[in-house]
Amino acid sequence: MSESTVRIGLVLPDVMGTYGDNGNALILRQRLRMRDIDAEVVHITLNDPVPDSLDVYTLGGAEDSAQRLATRHLTQYPGLQKAAARGVPVLAICAAIQVLGHWYETSSGEKVDGVSLFDVTTSPQETRSIGEVITEPLLDGLTQKLSGFENHRGGTTLGSDAHALARVTSGIGNGVGDSREGVVQGSVIGTYMHGPVLARNPELADYLLEKAIGRTLEPLDLPEVAQLRRERLRR
């Protein structure tokens, strides 16, 4: 990690950024700056190789054609995979879970190889999962309910090396009928929750930041964020 500035990789925002997911990188930056820690967002587009030298990475959702572009780019430039192998935290939203898995099946029935950061596979569900979702976290270090907005047709099956991020109490989650939501494998966390998810779940944001900088952060007293959480959880 840079001695002075935390560098947040926003991976492929030109093709992987639906439903405001690019905002997750901004949330990470802002929560660091509010603690007087210098931070910057590094935009990594299809025109750029993916560096392995950043401190934390975020990826957003996308449709089938964009997923293909992202998969091809991450395969050609495996900086994200190299960083994750060193334990650098990565947040993958919705379709990014599928790209980082072993393979995903498109809506037309074609299987596309992923980059295998996650021991998961994804096939289309019969119906699309749309709406608010609330979960109880299963990841050590998280104690507060997670909430978000899901909009996906993928049904993601976890293999033996992958673990669920949370248990669904309201909504669908991974969509394979077992009440699990998201995936955790090593330092990589995936979730189907949009929102952006880190705006709605500050504990998860600080979890990623603490992994990135290697130390505990003092909590932030932000009444407006607490109000947002209360409103979303009530829904």
CSV table of N, CA and C in Angstrom, one decimal, residues 94 97-98 125 127-135 149-156 158 166-183 191-193:
chain,number,residue,atom,x,y,z
A,94,CYS,N,-23.0,-8.3,-8.3
A,94,CYS,CA,-24.0,-8.8,-9.2
A,94,CYS,C,-23.2,-9.6,-10.4
A,97,ILE,N,-19.8,-11.2,-9.9
A,97,ILE,CA,-19.7,-12.5,-9.3
A,97,ILE,C,-19.6,-13.5,-10.4
A,98,GLN,N,-20.4,-13.4,-11.4
A,98,GLN,CA,-20.4,-14.4,-12.5
A,98,GLN,C,-19.1,-14.3,-13.3
A,125,GLN,N,-32.0,-18.2,-13.9
A,125,GLN,CA,-33.2,-18.6,-13.2
A,125,GLN,C,-34.4,-18.5,-14.1
A,127,THR,N,-37.3,-17.1,-13.3
A,127,THR,CA,-37.8,-15.7,-13.2
A,127,THR,C,-36.7,-14.8,-12.7
A,128,ARG,N,-36.8,-13.5,-13.0
A,128,ARG,CA,-35.8,-12.6,-12.5
A,128,ARG,C,-36.1,-12.2,-11.1
A,129,SER,N,-35.0,-12.0,-10.3
A,129,SER,CA,-35.1,-11.6,-8.9
A,129,SER,C,-35.0,-10.0,-8.9
A,130,ILE,N,-36.1,-9.4,-8.5
A,130,ILE,CA,-36.1,-7.9,-8.4
A,130,ILE,C,-36.7,-7.4,-7.1
A,131,GLY,N,-36.0,-6.5,-6.4
A,131,GLY,CA,-36.6,-6.0,-5.2
A,131,GLY,C,-35.6,-5.8,-4.1
A,132,GLU,N,-36.1,-5.3,-3.0
A,132,GLU,CA,-35.3,-5.1,-1.8
A,132,GLU,C,-34.9,-6.5,-1.2
A,133,VAL,N,-33.7,-6.5,-0.7
A,133,VAL,CA,-33.2,-7.7,0.0
A,133,VAL,C,-32.5,-7.4,1.3
A,134,ILE,N,-32.8,-8.2,2.3
A,134,ILE,CA,-32.2,-8.0,3.6
A,134,ILE,C,-31.6,-9.3,4.0
A,135,THR,N,-30.4,-9.2,4.6
A,135,THR,CA,-29.7,-10.4,5.0
A,135,THR,C,-29.0,-10.3,6.3
A,149,PHE,N,-30.6,-3.7,-3.1
A,149,PHE,CA,-31.6,-3.8,-4.2
A,149,PHE,C,-31.0,-4.8,-5.1
A,150,GLU,N,-31.8,-5.9,-5.4
A,150,GLU,CA,-31.3,-7.0,-6.3
A,150,GLU,C,-32.1,-6.9,-7.6
A,151,ASN,N,-31.4,-7.1,-8.7
A,151,ASN,CA,-32.1,-7.2,-10.0
A,151,ASN,C,-31.2,-8.0,-10.9
A,152,HIS,N,-31.5,-9.3,-10.9
A,152,HIS,CA,-30.7,-10.3,-11.6
A,152,HIS,C,-31.5,-11.5,-12.0
A,153,ARG,N,-31.0,-12.2,-13.0
A,153,ARG,CA,-31.6,-13.5,-13.4
A,153,ARG,C,-30.7,-14.7,-13.1
A,154,GLY,N,-29.5,-14.4,-12.7
A,154,GLY,CA,-28.5,-15.4,-12.4
A,154,GLY,C,-28.8,-16.2,-11.2
A,155,GLY,N,-28.7,-17.5,-11.2
A,155,GLY,CA,-28.7,-18.4,-10.0
A,155,GLY,C,-27.3,-18.9,-9.8
A,156,THR,N,-26.7,-18.5,-8.7
A,156,THR,CA,-25.3,-18.8,-8.5
A,156,THR,C,-25.1,-19.9,-7.4
A,158,LEU,N,-22.6,-22.2,-5.1
A,158,LEU,CA,-21.3,-22.1,-4.5
A,158,LEU,C,-20.7,-23.5,-4.4
A,166,ALA,N,-23.9,-14.0,3.4
A,166,ALA,CA,-25.0,-13.7,4.3
A,166,ALA,C,-26.1,-14.7,4.1
A,167,ARG,N,-27.1,-14.7,5.0
A,167,ARG,CA,-28.3,-15.5,4.9
A,167,ARG,C,-29.5,-14.5,4.7
A,168,VAL,N,-30.3,-14.8,3.7
A,168,VAL,CA,-31.4,-14.0,3.3
A,168,VAL,C,-32.6,-14.1,4.3
A,169,THR,N,-33.0,-12.9,4.7
A,169,THR,CA,-34.3,-12.9,5.6
A,169,THR,C,-35.4,-12.3,4.8
A,170,SER,N,-35.1,-11.5,3.7
A,170,SER,CA,-36.2,-11.0,2.9
A,170,SER,C,-35.6,-10.8,1.5
A,171,GLY,N,-36.2,-11.4,0.5
A,171,GLY,CA,-35.6,-11.3,-0.9
A,171,GLY,C,-35.2,-12.6,-1.4
A,172,ILE,N,-34.4,-12.7,-2.4
A,172,ILE,CA,-34.0,-13.9,-3.1
A,172,ILE,C,-32.5,-14.3,-2.8
A,173,GLY,N,-31.6,-13.4,-3.1
A,173,GLY,CA,-30.2,-13.7,-2.9
A,173,GLY,C,-29.6,-14.4,-4.1
A,174,ASN,N,-28.9,-15.5,-3.9
A,174,ASN,CA,-28.2,-16.2,-5.0
A,174,ASN,C,-29.1,-16.9,-5.9
A,175,GLY,N,-30.3,-17.1,-5.5
A,175,GLY,CA,-31.3,-17.6,-6.4
A,175,GLY,C,-31.3,-19.1,-6.7
A,176,VAL,N,-30.8,-19.9,-5.8
A,176,VAL,CA,-30.8,-21.3,-6.0
A,176,VAL,C,-31.5,-22.1,-4.9
A,177,GLY,N,-32.4,-21.3,-4.1
A,177,GLY,CA,-33.3,-21.9,-3.2
A,177,GLY,C,-32.7,-22.3,-1.9
A,178,ASP,N,-31.6,-21.8,-1.5
A,178,ASP,CA,-31.0,-22.2,-0.2
A,178,ASP,C,-30.8,-21.0,0.8
A,179,SER,N,-31.4,-19.8,0.4
A,179,SER,CA,-31.4,-18.6,1.3
A,179,SER,C,-30.0,-18.0,1.5
A,180,ARG,N,-29.1,-18.4,0.6
A,180,ARG,CA,-27.8,-17.8,0.8
A,180,ARG,C,-27.6,-16.6,-0.2
A,181,GLU,N,-26.8,-15.6,0.3
A,181,GLU,CA,-26.6,-14.4,-0.6
A,181,GLU,C,-25.1,-14.1,-0.6
A,182,GLY,N,-24.7,-13.9,-1.8
A,182,GLY,CA,-23.3,-13.5,-2.0
A,182,GLY,C,-22.3,-14.6,-1.9
A,183,VAL,N,-21.0,-14.2,-1.9
A,183,VAL,CA,-19.9,-15.2,-1.9
A,183,VAL,C,-18.7,-14.6,-1.3
A,191,THR,N,-21.5,-9.9,-3.9
A,191,THR,CA,-22.9,-9.7,-3.5
A,191,THR,C,-23.8,-9.3,-4.6
A,192,TYR,N,-25.1,-9.7,-4.6
A,192,TYR,CA,-26.0,-9.3,-5.6
A,192,TYR,C,-26.7,-8.0,-5.2
A,193,MET,N,-26.3,-7.4,-4.1
A,193,MET,CA,-26.9,-6.2,-3.6
A,193,MET,C,-26.3,-4.9,-4.3
